[in-house]
Coordinates of C-alpha atoms in Angstrom, one line a residue:
Chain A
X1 CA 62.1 115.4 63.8
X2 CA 62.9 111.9 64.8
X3 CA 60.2 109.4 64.2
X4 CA 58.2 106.8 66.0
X5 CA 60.5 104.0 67.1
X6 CA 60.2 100.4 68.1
X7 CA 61.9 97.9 69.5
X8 CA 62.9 95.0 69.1
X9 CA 62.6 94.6 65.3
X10 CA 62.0 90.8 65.7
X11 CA 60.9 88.8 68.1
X12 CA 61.4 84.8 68.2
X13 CA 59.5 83.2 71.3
X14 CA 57.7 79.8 72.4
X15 CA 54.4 79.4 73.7
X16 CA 54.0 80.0 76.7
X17 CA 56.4 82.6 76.9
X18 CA 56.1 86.1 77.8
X19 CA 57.3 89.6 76.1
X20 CA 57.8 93.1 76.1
X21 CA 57.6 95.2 73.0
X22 CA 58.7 99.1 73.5
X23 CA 57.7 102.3 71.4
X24 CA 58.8 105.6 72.0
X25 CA 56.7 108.3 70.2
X26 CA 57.7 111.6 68.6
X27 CA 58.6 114.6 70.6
X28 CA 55.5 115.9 72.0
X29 CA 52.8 113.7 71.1
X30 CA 51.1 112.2 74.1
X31 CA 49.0 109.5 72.6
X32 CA 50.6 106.1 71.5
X33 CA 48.0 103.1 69.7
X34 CA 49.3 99.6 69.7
X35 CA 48.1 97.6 66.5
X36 CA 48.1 93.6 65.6
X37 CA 49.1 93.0 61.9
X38 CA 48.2 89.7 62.0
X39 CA 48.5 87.3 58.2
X40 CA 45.0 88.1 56.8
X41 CA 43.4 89.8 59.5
X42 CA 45.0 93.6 58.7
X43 CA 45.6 95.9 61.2
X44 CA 43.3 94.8 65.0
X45 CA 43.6 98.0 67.3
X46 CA 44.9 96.9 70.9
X47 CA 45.5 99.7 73.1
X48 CA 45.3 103.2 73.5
X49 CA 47.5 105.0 76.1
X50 CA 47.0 108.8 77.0
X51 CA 48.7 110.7 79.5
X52 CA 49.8 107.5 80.9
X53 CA 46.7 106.6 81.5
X54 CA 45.0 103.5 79.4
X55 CA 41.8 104.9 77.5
X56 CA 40.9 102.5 75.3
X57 CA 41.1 98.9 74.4
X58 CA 40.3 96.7 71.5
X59 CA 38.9 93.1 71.1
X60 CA 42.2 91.4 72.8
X61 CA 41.9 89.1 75.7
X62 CA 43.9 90.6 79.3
X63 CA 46.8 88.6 78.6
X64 CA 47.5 92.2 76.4
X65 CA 48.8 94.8 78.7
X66 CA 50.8 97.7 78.4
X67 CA 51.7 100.8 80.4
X68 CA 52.6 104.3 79.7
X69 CA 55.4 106.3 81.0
X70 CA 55.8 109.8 82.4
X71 CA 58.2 110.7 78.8
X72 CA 55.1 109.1 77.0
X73 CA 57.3 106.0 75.9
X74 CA 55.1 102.8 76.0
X75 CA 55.3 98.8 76.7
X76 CA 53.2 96.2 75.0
X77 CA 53.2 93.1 77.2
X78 CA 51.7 90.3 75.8
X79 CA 51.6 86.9 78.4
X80 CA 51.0 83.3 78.0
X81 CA 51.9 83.5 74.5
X82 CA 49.9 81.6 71.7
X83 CA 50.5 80.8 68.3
X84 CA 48.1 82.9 66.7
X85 CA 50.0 85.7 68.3
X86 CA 52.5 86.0 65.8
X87 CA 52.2 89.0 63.7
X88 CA 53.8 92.3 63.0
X89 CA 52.8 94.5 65.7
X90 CA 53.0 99.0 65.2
X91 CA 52.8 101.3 67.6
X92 CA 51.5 104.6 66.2
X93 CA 51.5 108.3 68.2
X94 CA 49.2 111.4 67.8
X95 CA 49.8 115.0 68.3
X96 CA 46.8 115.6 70.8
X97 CA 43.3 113.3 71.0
X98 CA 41.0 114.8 68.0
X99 CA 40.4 111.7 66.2
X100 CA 41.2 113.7 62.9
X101 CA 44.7 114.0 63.9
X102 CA 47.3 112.1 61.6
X103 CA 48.5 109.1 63.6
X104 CA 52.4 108.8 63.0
X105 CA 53.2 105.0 63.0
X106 CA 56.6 103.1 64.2
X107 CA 58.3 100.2 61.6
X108 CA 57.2 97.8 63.7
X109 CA 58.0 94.6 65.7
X110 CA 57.8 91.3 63.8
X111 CA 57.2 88.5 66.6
X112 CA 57.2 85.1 65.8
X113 CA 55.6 82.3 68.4
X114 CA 56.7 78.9 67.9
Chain B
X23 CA 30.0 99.1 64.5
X24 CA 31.8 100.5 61.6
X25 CA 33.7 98.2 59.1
X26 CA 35.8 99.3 56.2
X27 CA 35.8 97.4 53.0
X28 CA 38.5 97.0 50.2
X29 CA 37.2 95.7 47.2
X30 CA 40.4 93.3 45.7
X31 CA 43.1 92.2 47.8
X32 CA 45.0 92.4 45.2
X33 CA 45.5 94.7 41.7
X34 CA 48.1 94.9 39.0
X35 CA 48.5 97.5 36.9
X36 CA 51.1 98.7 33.9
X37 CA 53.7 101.7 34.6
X38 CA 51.8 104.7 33.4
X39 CA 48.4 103.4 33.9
X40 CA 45.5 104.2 36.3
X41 CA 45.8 102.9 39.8
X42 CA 41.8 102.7 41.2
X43 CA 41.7 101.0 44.5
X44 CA 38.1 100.6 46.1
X45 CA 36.9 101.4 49.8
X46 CA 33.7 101.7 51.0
X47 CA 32.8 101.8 54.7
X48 CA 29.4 101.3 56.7
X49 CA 28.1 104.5 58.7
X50 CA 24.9 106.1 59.1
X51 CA 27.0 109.2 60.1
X52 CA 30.2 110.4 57.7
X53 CA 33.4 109.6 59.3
X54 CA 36.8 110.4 59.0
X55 CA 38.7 108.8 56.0
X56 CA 42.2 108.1 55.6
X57 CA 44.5 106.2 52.9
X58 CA 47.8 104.4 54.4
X59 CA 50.3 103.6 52.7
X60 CA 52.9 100.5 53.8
X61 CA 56.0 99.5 52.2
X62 CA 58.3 96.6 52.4
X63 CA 58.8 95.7 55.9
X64 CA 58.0 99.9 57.3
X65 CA 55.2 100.8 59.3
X66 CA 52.3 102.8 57.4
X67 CA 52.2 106.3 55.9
X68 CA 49.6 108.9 55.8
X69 CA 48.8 109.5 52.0
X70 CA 45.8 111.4 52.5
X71 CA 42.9 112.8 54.8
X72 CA 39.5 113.9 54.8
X73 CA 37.5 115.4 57.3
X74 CA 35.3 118.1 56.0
X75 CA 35.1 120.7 53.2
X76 CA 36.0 119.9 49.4
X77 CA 35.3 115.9 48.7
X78 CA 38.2 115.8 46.5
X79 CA 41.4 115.2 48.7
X80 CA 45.0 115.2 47.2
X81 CA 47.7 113.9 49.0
X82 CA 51.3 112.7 48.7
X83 CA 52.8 111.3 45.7
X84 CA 50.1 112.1 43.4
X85 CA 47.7 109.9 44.6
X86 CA 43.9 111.5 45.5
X87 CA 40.3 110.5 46.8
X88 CA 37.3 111.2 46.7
X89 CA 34.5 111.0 49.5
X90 CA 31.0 110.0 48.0
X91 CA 28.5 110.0 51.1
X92 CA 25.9 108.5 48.8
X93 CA 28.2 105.7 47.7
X94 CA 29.9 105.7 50.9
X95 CA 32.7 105.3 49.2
X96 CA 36.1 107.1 49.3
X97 CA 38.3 105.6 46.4
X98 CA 42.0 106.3 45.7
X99 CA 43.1 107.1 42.2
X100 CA 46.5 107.9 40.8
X101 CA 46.5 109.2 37.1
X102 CA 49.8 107.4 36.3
X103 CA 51.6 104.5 37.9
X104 CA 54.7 104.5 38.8
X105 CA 57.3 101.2 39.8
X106 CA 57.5 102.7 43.0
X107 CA 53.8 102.7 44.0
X108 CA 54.1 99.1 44.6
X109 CA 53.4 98.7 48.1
X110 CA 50.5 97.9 50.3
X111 CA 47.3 100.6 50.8
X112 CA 44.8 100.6 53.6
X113 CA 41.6 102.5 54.1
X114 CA 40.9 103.1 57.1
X115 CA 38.3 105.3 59.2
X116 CA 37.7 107.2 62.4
X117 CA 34.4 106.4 64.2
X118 CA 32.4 109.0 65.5
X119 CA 34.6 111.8 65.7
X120 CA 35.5 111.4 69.6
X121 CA 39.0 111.7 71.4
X122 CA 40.9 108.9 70.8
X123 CA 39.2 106.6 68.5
X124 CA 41.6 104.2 67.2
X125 CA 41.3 103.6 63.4
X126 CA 38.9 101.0 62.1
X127 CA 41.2 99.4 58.9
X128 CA 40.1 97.5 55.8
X129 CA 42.3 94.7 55.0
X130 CA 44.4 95.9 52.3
X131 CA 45.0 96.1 48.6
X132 CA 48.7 94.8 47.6
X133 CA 49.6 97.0 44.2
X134 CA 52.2 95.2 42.0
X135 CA 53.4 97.8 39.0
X136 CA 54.8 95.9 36.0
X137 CA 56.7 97.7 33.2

């Protein structure tokens, strides 16, 4: 069973800038979270995507959006980019909603703001 | 709101000693517990769970915890290091036990294994 998988790996952009991070989940889990691993903050949830519908977001300001798509894939868009944004960000999918289920997480995408 | 606490951002130990790393969290009500582990540029890994039952959890690799509701605490223990346990490890619970609640993390314990 394939994994959780993200792309890009890295990202390098300037402030200011905007950018798309993907995740695709595993086969047959309809939930995908979107985490910040930011330098000595740990893991900030972000998002919460169900059924392609958006459930549930954390303390991030609007300029964090993201969709869901029919296959269950998901974007992370991040606008107006800011230094402080840099951090490793996962994307992590669930078989189902019961909070007690395992959530499966991606590798990750490293983005940089300069 | 709940909050999860790692006590130590950062613990050495020997290969073949004890591996303790601390987590205690703030609820009135018991919530779910997990213990991440995250390598080396890699996304995190379930090591273990708990939920209900038996207090004592085992998981992957050898590693266990064990949920104290008075100490609201749920430590991870390993009897015996190994090099390969070097890595990063997150607590990290589930508030309130509803549908989609993301997980609430502590900031992490780095464990470097010397021989």
């Amino acid at each position: 069973e394939a994994g959780v998988t993200q792309s890009p790996t890295h990202l390098i952009k300037t402030r200011g800038q905007q950018v798309t991070l993907r995740c695709s989940p595993i086969s047959g889990h309809t939930s995908v979270y979107w985490y910040q691993q930011a330098l000595g903050l740990g893991l900030q949830f972000l998002l919460w995507y169900d059924e392609g519908e958006e459930r549930n977001r954390g303390n991030f300001p609007p300029r964090f959006s993201g969709r869901q798509f029919p296959n269950y894939s998901s974007e992370l868009n991040v606008n107006a980019l800011e230094l402080e944004d840099s951090a490793l960000y996962l994307c992590a999918s669930i078989r189902g909603r019961s909070s007690y289920n395992e959530q499966f997480f991606g590798p990750g995408t490293r983005l940089t703001v300069l | 709101a709940q909050s999860v606490t790692q006590l130590g951002s950062h613990v050495s130990v020997s290969e073949g000693a004890l591996v303790l790393l601390r987590c205690n969290y703030s609820s009135s009500v018991p919530p779910y517990l997990f213990w991440y582990v995250q390598y080396p540029n890699q996304g995190l890994q379930l090591l273990l769970k708990y939920t209900t039952g038996a207090t004592l959890v085992k998981g992957i690799n050898g590693f266990e915890a064990e949920f104290k509701k008075s100490e609201t605490s749920f430590h991870l223990t390993k009897p015996s290091a190994h090099m390969s346990d070097a890595a990063e490890y997150f607590c990290a619970v589930s508030d309130l036990k509803q549908a989609g609640t993301a997980l609430i993390f502590g900031k992490g314990t780095t464990l470097s294994v010397s021989s």
